[in-house]
Short mmCIF file of C-alpha atoms in Angstrom, two decimals:
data_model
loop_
_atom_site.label_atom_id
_atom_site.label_comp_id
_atom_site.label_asym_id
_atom_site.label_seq_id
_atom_site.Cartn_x
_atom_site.Cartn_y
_atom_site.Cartn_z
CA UNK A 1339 7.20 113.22 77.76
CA UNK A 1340 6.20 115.36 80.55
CA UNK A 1341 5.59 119.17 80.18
CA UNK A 1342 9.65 120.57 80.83
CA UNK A 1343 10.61 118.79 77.40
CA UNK A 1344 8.76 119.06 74.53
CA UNK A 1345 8.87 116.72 71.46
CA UNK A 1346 9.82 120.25 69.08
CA UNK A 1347 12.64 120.57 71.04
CA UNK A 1348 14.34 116.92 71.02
CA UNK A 1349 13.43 116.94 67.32
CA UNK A 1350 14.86 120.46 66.68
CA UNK A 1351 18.35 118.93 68.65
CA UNK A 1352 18.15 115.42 66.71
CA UNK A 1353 17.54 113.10 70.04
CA UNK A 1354 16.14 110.10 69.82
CA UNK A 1355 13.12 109.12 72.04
CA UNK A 1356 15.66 107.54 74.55
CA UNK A 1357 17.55 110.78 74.62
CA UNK A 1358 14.79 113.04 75.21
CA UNK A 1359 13.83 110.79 77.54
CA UNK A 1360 17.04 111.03 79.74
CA UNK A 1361 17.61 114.50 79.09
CA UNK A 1362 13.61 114.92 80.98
CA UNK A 1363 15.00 113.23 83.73
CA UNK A 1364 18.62 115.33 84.18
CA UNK A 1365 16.32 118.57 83.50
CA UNK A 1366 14.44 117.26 87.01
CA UNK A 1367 17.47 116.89 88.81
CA UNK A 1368 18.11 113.05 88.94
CA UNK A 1369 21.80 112.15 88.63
CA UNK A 1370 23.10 109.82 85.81
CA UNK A 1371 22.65 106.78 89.04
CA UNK A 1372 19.09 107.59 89.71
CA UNK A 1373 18.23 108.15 85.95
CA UNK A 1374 20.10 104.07 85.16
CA UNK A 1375 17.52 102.77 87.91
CA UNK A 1376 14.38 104.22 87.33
CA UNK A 1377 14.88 103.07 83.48
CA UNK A 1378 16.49 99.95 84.87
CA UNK A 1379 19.42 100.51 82.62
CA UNK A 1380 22.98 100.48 83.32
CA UNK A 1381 25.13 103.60 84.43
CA UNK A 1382 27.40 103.25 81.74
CA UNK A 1383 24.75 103.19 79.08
CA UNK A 1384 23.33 106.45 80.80
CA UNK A 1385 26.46 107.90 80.16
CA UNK A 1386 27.07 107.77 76.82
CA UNK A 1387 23.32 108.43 76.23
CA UNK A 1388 24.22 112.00 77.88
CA UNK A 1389 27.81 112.17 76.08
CA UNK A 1390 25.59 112.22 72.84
CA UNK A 1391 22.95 114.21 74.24
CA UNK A 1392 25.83 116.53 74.87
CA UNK A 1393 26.85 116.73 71.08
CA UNK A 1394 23.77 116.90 69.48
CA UNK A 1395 22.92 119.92 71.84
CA UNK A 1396 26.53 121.49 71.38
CA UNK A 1397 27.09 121.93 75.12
CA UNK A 1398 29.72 119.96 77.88
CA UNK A 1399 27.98 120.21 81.02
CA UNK A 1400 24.65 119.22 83.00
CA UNK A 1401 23.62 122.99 83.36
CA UNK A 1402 24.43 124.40 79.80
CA UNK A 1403 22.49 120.73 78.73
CA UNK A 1404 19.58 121.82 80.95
CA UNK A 1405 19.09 125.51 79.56
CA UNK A 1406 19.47 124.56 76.27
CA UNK A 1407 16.16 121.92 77.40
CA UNK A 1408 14.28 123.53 79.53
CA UNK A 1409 11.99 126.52 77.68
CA UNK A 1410 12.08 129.95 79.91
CA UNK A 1411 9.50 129.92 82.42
CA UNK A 1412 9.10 125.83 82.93
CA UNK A 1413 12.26 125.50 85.32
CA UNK A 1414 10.03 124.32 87.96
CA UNK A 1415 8.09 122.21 86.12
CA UNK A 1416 7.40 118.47 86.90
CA UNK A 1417 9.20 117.14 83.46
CA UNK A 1418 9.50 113.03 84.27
CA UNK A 1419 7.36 110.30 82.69
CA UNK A 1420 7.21 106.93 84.50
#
């Protein structure tokens, strides 16, 4: 995991690796499309990945997912993991 997600903070929220994983990449910006490619997974499976990502953080939207990520201060940061 890159430095805008850290492992405390998809343990703290329950994700799995996957999870944390795909919430790095919406926390850099890539849409649900971009984020099934570079994992070379299907949309659909992205999309319940985030559904449950949604859940586990207690939020229903991209942005509220995001601040509830991101720590204060690391908005910027480069958070993606090839």
């Amino acid at each position: 995991m890159g430095t805008g997600s850290t492992p405390e903070a998809a343990r703290q929220a329950g994700l799995s690796s996957r999870e944390a994983q795909i919430m790095t990449l919406i926390a850099a910006g890539h849409s649900n499309g971009q984020i099934a490619e570079r994992l070379v997974l299907a949309e659909k499976t992205v999309k319940n990945h985030v559904n449950r990502i949604y859940a586990k953080l207690g939020v229903g939207s991209r942005p509220a997912a995001i601040s509830r990520w991101v720590p204060r201060g690391h908005e910027g940061a480069d958070a993606t993991r090839d």
